[in-house]
PDB file of C-alpha atoms in Angstrom:
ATOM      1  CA  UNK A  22      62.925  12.936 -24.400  1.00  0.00           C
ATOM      2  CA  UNK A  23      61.843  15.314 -27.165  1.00  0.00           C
ATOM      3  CA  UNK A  24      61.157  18.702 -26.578  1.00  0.00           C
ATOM      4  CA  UNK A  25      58.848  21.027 -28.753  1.00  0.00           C
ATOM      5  CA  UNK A  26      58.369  24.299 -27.034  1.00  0.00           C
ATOM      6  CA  UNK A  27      61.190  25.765 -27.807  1.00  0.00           C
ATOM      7  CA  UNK A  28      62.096  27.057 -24.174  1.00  0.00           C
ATOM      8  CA  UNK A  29      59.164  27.449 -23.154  1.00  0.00           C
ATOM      9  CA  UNK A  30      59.154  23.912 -20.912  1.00  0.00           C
ATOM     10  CA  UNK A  31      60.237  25.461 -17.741  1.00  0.00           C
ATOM     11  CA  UNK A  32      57.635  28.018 -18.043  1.00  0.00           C
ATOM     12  CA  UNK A  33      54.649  25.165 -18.778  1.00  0.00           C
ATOM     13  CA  UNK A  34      56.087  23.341 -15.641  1.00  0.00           C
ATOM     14  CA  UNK A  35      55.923  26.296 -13.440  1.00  0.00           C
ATOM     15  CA  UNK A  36      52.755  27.117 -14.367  1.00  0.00           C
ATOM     16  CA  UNK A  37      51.443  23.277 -14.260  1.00  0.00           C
ATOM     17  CA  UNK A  38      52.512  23.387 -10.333  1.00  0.00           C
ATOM     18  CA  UNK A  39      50.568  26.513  -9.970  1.00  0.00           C
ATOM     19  CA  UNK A  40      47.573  24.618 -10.836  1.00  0.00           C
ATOM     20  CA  UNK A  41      48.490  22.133  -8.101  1.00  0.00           C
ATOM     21  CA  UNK A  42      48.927  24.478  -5.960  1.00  0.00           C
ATOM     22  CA  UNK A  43      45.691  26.089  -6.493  1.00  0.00           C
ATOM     23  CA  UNK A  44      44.005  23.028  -5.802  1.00  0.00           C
ATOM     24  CA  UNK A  45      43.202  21.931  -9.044  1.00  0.00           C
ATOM     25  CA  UNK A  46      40.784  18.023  -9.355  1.00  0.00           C
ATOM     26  CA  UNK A  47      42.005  17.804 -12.668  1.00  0.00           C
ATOM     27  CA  UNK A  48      44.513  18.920 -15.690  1.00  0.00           C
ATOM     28  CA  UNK A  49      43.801  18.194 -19.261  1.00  0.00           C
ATOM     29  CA  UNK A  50      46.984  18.775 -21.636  1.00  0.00           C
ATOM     30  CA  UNK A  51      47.020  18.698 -24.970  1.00  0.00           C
ATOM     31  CA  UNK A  52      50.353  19.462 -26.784  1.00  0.00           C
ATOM     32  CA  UNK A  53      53.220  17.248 -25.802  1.00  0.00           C
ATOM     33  CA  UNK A  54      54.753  20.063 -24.253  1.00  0.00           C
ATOM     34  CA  UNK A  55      51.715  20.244 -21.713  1.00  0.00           C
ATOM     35  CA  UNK A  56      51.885  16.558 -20.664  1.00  0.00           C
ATOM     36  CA  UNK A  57      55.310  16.734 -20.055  1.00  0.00           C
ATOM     37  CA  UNK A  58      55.121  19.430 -17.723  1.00  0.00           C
ATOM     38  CA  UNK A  59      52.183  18.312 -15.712  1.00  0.00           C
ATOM     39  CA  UNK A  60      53.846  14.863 -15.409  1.00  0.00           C
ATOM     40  CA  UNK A  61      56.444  16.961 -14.176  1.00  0.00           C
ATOM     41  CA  UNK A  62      54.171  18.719 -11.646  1.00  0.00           C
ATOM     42  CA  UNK A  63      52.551  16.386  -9.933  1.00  0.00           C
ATOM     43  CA  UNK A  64      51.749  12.551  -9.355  1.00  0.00           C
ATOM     44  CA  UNK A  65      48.344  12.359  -8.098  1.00  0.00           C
ATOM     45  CA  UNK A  66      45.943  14.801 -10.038  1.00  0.00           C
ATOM     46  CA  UNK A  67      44.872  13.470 -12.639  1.00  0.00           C
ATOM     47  CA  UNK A  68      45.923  14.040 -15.651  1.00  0.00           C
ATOM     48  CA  UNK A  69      43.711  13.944 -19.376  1.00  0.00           C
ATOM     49  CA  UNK A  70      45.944  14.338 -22.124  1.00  0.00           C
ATOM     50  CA  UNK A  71      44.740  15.104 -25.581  1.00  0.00           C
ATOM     51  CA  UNK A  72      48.570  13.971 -27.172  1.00  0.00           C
ATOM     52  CA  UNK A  73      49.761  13.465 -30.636  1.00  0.00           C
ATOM     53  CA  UNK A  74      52.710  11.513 -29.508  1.00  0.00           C
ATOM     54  CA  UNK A  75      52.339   8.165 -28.764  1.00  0.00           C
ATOM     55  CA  UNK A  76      51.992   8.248 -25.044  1.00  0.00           C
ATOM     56  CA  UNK A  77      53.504   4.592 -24.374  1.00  0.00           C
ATOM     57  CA  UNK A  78      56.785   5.241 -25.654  1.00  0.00           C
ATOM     58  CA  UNK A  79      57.240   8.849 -24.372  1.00  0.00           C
ATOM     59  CA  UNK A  80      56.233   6.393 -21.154  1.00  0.00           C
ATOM     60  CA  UNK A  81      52.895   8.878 -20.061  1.00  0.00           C
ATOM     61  CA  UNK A  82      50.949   5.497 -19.875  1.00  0.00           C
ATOM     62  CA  UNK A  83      51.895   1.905 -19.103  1.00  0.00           C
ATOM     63  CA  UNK A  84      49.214   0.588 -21.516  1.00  0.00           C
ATOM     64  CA  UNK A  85      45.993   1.924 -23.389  1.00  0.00           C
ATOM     65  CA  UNK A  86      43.713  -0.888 -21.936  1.00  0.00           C
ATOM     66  CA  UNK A  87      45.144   0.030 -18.102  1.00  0.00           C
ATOM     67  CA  UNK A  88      47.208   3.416 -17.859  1.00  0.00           C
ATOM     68  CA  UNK A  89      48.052   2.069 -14.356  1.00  0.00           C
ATOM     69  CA  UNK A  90      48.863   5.954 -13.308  1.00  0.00           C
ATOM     70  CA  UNK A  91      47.363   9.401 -13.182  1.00  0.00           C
ATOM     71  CA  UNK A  92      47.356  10.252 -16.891  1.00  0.00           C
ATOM     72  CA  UNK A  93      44.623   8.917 -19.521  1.00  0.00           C
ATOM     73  CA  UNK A  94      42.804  10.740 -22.420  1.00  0.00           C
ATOM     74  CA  UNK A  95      43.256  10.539 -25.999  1.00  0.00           C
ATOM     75  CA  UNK A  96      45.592  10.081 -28.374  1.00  0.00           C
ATOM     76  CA  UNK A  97      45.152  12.035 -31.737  1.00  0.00           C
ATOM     77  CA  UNK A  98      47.522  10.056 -33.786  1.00  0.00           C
ATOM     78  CA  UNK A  99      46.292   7.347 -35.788  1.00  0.00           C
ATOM     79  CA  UNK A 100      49.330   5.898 -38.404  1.00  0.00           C
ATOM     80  CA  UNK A 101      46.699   3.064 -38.861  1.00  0.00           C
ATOM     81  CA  UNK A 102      45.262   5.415 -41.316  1.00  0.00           C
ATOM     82  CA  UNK A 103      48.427   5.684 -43.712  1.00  0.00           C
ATOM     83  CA  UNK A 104      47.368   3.073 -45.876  1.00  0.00           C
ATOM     84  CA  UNK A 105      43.835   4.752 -46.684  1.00  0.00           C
ATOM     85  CA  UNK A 106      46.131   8.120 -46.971  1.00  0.00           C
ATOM     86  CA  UNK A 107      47.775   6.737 -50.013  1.00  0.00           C
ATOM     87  CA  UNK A 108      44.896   5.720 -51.223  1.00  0.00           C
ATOM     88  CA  UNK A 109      43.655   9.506 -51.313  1.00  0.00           C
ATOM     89  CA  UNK A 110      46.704  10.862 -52.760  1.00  0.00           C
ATOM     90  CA  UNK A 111      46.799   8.064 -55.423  1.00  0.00           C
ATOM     91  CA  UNK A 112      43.285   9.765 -56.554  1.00  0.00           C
ATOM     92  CA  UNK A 113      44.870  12.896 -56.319  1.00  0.00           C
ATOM     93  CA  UNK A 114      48.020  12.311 -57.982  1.00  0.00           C
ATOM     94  CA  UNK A 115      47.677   8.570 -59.911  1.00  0.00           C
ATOM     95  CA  UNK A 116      50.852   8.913 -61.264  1.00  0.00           C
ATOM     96  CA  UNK A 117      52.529   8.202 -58.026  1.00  0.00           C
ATOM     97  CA  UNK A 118      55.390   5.747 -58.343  1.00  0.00           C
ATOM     98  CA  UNK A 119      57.842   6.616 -54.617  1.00  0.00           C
ATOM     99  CA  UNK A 120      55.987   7.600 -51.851  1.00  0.00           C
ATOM    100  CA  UNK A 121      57.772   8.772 -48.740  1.00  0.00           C
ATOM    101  CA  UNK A 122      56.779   8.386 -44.875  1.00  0.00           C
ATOM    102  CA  UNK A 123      57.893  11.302 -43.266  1.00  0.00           C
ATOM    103  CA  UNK A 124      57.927  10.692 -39.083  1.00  0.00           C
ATOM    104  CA  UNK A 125      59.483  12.106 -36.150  1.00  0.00           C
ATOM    105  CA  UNK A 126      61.813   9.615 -34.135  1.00  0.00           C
ATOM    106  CA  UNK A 127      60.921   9.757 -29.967  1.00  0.00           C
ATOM    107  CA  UNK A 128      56.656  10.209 -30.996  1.00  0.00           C
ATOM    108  CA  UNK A 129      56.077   7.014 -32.468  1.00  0.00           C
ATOM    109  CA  UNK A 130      57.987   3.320 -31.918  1.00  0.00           C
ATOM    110  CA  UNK A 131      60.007   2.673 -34.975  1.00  0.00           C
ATOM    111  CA  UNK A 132      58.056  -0.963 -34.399  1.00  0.00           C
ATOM    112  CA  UNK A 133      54.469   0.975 -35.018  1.00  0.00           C
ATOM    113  CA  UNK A 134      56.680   2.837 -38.203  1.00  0.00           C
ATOM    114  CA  UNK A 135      57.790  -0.436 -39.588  1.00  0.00           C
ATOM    115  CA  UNK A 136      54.558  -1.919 -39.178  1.00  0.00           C
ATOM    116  CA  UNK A 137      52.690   1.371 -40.887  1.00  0.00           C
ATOM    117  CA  UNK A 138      55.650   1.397 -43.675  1.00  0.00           C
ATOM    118  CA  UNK A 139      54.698  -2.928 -44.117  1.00  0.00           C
ATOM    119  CA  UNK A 140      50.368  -1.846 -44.161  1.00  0.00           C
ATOM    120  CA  UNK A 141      51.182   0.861 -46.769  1.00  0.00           C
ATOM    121  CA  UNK A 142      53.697  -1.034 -49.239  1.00  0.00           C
ATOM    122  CA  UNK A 143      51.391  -3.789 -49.379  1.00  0.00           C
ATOM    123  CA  UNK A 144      48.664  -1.775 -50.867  1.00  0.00           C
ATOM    124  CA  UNK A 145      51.164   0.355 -53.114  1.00  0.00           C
ATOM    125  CA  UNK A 146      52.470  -2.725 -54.596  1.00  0.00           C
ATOM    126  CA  UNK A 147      49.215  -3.424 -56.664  1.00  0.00           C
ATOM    127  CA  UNK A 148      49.504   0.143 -58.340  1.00  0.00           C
ATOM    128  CA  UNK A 149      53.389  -0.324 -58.862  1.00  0.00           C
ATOM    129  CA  UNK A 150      54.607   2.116 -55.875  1.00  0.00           C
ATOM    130  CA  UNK A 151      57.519   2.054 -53.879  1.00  0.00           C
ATOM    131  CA  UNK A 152      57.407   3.260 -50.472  1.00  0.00           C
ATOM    132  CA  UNK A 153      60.125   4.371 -47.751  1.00  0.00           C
ATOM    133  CA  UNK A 154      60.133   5.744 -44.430  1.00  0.00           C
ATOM    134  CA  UNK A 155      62.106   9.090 -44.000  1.00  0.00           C
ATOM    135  CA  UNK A 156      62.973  10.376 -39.869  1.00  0.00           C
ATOM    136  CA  UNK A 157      63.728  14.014 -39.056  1.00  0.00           C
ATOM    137  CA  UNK A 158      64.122  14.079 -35.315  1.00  0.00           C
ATOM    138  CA  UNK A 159      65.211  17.348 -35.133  1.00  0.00           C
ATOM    139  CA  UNK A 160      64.333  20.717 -36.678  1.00  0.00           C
ATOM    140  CA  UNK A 161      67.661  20.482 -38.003  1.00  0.00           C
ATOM    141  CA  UNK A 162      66.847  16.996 -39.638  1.00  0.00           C
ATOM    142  CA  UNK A 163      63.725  18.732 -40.548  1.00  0.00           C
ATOM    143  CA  UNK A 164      65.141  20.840 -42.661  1.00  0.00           C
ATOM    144  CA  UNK A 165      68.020  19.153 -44.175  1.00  0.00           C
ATOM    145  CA  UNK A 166      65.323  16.797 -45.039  1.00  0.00           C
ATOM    146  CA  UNK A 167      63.432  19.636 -46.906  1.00  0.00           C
ATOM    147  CA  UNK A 168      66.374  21.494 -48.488  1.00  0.00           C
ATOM    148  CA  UNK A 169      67.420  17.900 -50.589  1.00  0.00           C
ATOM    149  CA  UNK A 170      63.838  16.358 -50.443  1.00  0.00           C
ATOM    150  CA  UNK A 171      64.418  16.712 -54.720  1.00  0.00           C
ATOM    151  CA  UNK A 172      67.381  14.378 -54.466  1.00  0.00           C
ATOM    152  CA  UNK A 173      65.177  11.808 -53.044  1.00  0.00           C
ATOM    153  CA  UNK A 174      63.664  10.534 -55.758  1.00  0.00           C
ATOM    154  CA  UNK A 175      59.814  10.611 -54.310  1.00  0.00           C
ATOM    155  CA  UNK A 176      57.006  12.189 -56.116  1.00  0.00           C
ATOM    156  CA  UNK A 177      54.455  11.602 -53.236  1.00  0.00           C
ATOM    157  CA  UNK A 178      54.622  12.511 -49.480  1.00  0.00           C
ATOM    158  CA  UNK A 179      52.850  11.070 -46.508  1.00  0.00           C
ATOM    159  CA  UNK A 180      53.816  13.400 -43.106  1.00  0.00           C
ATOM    160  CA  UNK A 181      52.922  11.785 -40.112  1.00  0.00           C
ATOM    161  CA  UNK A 182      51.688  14.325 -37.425  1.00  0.00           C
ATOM    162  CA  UNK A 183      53.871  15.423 -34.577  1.00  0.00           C
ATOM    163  CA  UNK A 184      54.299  18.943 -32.674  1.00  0.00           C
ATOM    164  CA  UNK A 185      57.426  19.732 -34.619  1.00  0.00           C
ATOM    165  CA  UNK A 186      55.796  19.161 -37.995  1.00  0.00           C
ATOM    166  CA  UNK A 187      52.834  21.262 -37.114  1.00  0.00           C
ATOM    167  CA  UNK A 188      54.917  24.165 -36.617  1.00  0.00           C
ATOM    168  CA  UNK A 189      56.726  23.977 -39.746  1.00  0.00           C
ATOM    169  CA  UNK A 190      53.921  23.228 -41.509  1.00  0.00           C
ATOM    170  CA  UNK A 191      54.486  26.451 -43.768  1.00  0.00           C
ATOM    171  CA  UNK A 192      57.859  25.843 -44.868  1.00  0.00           C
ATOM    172  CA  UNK A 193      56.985  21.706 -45.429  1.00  0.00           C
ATOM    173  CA  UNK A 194      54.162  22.714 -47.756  1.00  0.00           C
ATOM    174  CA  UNK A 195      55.803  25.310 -49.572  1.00  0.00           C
ATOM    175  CA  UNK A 196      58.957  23.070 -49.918  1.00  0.00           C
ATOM    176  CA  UNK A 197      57.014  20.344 -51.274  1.00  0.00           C
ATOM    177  CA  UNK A 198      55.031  22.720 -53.735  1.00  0.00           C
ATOM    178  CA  UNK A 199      58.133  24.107 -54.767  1.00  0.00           C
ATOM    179  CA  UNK A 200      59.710  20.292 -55.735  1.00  0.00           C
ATOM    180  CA  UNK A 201      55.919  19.342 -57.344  1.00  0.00           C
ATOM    181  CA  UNK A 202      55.552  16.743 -54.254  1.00  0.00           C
ATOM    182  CA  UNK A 203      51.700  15.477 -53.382  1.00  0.00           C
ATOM    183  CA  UNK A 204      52.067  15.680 -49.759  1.00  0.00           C
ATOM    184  CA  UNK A 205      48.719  14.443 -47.287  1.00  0.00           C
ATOM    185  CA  UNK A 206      48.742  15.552 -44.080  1.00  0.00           C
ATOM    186  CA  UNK A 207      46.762  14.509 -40.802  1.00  0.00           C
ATOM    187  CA  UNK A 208      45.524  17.998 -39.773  1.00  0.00           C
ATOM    188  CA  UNK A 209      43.613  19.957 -41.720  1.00  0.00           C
ATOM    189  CA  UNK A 210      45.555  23.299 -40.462  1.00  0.00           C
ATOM    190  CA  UNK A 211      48.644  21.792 -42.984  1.00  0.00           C
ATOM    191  CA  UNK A 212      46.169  21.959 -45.959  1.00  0.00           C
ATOM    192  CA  UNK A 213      45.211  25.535 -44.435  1.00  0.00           C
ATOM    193  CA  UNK A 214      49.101  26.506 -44.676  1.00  0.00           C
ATOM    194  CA  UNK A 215      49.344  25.419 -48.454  1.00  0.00           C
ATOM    195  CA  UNK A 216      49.402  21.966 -47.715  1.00  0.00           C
ATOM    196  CA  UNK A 217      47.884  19.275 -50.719  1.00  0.00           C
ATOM    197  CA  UNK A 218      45.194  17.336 -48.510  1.00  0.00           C
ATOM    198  CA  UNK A 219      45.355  16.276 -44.782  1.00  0.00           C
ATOM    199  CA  UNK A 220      43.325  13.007 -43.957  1.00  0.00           C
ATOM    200  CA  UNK A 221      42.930  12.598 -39.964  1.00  0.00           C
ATOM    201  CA  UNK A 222      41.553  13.555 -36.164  1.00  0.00           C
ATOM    202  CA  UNK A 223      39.273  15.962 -35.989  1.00  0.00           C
ATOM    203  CA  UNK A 224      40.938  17.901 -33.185  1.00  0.00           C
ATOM    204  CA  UNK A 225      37.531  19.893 -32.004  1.00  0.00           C
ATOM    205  CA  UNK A 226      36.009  16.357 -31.433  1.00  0.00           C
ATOM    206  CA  UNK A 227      39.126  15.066 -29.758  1.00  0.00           C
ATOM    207  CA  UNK A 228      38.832  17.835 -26.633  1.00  0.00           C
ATOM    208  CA  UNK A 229      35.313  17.391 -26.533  1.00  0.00           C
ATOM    209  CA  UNK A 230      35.559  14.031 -25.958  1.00  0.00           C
ATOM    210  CA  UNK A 231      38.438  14.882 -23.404  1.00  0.00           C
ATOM    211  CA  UNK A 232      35.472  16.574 -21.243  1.00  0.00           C
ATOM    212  CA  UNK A 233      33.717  12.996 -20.879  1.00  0.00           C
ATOM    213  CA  UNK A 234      36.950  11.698 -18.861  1.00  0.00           C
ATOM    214  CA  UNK A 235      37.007  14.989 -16.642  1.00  0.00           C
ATOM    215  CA  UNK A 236      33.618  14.146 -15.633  1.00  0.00           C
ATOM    216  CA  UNK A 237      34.248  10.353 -14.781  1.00  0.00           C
ATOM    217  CA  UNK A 238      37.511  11.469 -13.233  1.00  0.00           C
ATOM    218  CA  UNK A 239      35.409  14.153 -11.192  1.00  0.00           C
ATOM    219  CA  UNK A 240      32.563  10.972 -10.752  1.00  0.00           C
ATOM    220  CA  UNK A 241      35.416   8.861  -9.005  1.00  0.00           C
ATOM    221  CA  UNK A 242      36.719   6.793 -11.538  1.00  0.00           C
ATOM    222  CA  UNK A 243      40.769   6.639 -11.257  1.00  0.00           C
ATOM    223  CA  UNK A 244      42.489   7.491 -13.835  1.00  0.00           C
ATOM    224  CA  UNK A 245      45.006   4.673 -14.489  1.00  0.00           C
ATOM    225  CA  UNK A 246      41.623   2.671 -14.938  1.00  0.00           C
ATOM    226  CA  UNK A 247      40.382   4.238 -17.980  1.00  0.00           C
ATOM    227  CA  UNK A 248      41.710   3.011 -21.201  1.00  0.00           C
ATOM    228  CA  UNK A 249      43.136   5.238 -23.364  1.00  0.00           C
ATOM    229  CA  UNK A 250      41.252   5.690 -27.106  1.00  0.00           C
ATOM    230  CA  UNK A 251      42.115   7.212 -30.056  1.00  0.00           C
ATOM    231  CA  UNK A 252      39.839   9.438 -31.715  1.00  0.00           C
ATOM    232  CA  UNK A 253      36.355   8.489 -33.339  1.00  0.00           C
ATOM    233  CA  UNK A 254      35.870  11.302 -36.084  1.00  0.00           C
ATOM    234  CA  UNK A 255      38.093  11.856 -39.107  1.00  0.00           C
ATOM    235  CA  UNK A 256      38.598  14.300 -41.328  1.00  0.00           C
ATOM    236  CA  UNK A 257      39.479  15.007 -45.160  1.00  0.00           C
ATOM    237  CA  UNK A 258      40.419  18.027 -46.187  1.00  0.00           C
ATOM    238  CA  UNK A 259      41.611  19.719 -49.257  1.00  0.00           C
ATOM    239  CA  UNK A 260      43.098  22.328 -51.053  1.00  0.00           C
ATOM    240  CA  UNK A 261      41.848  23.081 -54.345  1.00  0.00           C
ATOM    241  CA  UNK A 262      44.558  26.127 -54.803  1.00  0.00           C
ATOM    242  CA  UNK A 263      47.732  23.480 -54.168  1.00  0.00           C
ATOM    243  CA  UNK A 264      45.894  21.173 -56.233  1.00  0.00           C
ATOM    244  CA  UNK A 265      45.999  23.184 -59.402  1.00  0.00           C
ATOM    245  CA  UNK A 266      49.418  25.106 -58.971  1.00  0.00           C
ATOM    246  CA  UNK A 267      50.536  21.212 -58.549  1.00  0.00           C
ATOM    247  CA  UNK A 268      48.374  20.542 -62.098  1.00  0.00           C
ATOM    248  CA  UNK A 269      46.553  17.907 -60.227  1.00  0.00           C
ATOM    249  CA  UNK A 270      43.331  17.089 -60.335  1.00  0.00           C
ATOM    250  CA  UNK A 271      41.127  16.469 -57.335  1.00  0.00           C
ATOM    251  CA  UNK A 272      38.177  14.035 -57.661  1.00  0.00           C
ATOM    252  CA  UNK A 273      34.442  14.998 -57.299  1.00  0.00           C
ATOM    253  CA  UNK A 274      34.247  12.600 -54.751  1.00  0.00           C
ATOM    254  CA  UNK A 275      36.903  13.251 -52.257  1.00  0.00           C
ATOM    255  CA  UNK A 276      35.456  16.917 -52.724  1.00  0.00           C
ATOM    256  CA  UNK A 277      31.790  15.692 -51.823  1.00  0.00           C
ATOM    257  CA  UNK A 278      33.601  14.109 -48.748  1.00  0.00           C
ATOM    258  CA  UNK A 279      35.597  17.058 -47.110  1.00  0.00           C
ATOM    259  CA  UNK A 280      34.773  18.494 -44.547  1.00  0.00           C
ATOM    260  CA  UNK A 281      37.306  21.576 -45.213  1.00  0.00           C
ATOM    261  CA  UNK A 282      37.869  22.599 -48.918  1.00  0.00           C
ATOM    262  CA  UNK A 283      40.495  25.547 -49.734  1.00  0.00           C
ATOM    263  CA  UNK A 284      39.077  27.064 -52.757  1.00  0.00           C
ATOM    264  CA  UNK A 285      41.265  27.699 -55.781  1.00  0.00           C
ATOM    265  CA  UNK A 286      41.513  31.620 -56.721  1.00  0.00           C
TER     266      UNK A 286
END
């Protein structure tokens, strides 16, 4: 299974069996990382996850509609969203003509990528763009994806979130600067590294929704009986400094709309 911590797994799971130990009702875990170790820990306290990874595959839950265990929560990711992501960056950057899908084999099904890759080229094929999926499952994939992403022909980017990605997301938005790429995002802390525009969860909301299923857990309710949900509040952000060292342009509207806006100097 993927691991993003570098190292530092055996140290989450030690400390996840303190909690256990200490007699803990519940354990809410955010980063992969987290889940994995308190999966580790224990079988029966319950478990809300706050996850970026898609929690069926890495096999946290059985199902969203019945997690038929001791883990539910939230998942942040939403590749549903890609479609309305090239939408943005079209505004941004209209003359887009290859886009690129940029995912992380082991977070998402390459069934929910093929699907999102499907959604997306059947809205860029009205404005005349190609689009193809791109996998780095490793930091080395990572970067030997960044060091020839010129010799790939795209001109647009679309990076779909994941724990390895957020930690790199420096040297993916200074890369793409550097090759004039429009890259979106789905966290607004890519956009606050250099990154273009991010279009996604708001992350805040996310773990204060988490605190609703602590207090049904606490209420009674089992875990493996609440469905899993993605998040409810999304967020556009942009960054008006990338924009113009990339001689874009970004529209009064999408401006109006963010709700994070990295001023040019």
């Amino acid at each position: 299974e993927p691991r993003y911590a570098d190292g530092k797994n055996d140290l989450m799971a030690e400390q996840a069996a303190e909690l256990e130990q200490l007699g803990v009702e519940v354990i809410v875990a955010g980063p992969y990382a987290a889940l994995q170790a308190a999966r580790q820990s224990t079988t029966h306290v319950p478990i809300v996850m706050t996850t970026a990874v898609d929690p069926i595959l890495t096999g946290a839950v059985k199902s969203y509609a019945r997690p038929d265990g001791n883990v539910t929560g939230i998942t942040e990711m939403l590749p549903e969203l890609t479609p309305r992501r090239l939408e943005i960056l079209r505004q941004i950057a209209p003359e887009l003509r290859k886009v690129g899908i940029l995912w992380q084999p082991g977070t998402l099904s390459e069934k929910l990528v093929n699907n999102t890759v499907a959604e997306t080229q059947a809205i860029a094929t009205t404005f005349g763009i190609e689009v193809r999926a791109f996998g780095a499952k490793s930091l080395d994939d990572l970067e030997e994806f960044l060091k020839t992403i010129s010799q790939t022909g795209i001109d647009g980017l679309i990076v779909l979130v994941n724990p390895m990605f957020l930690l790199y997301r420096q040297r993916i938005a200074e890369r793409t600067a550097k090759y004039r790429i429009a890259a979106i995002f789905e966290w607004s802390p890519f956009v606050q590294s250099g990154g273009l525009v991010s279009y996604g969860a708001n992350v805040p909301d996310v773990y204060r929704r988490a605190a609703g299923y602590v207090d049904k857990i606490l209420k009674g309710s089992k875990p493996g009986d609440l469905p899993v949900t993605g998040p409810v509040k999304i967020d556009l952000a942009v960054n008006l400094k990338t924009a113009a060292a990339l001689g874009l342009t970004v529209p009064r509207a999408l401006i109006e709309q963010a709700s994070l806006i990295v001023k040019a100097d």
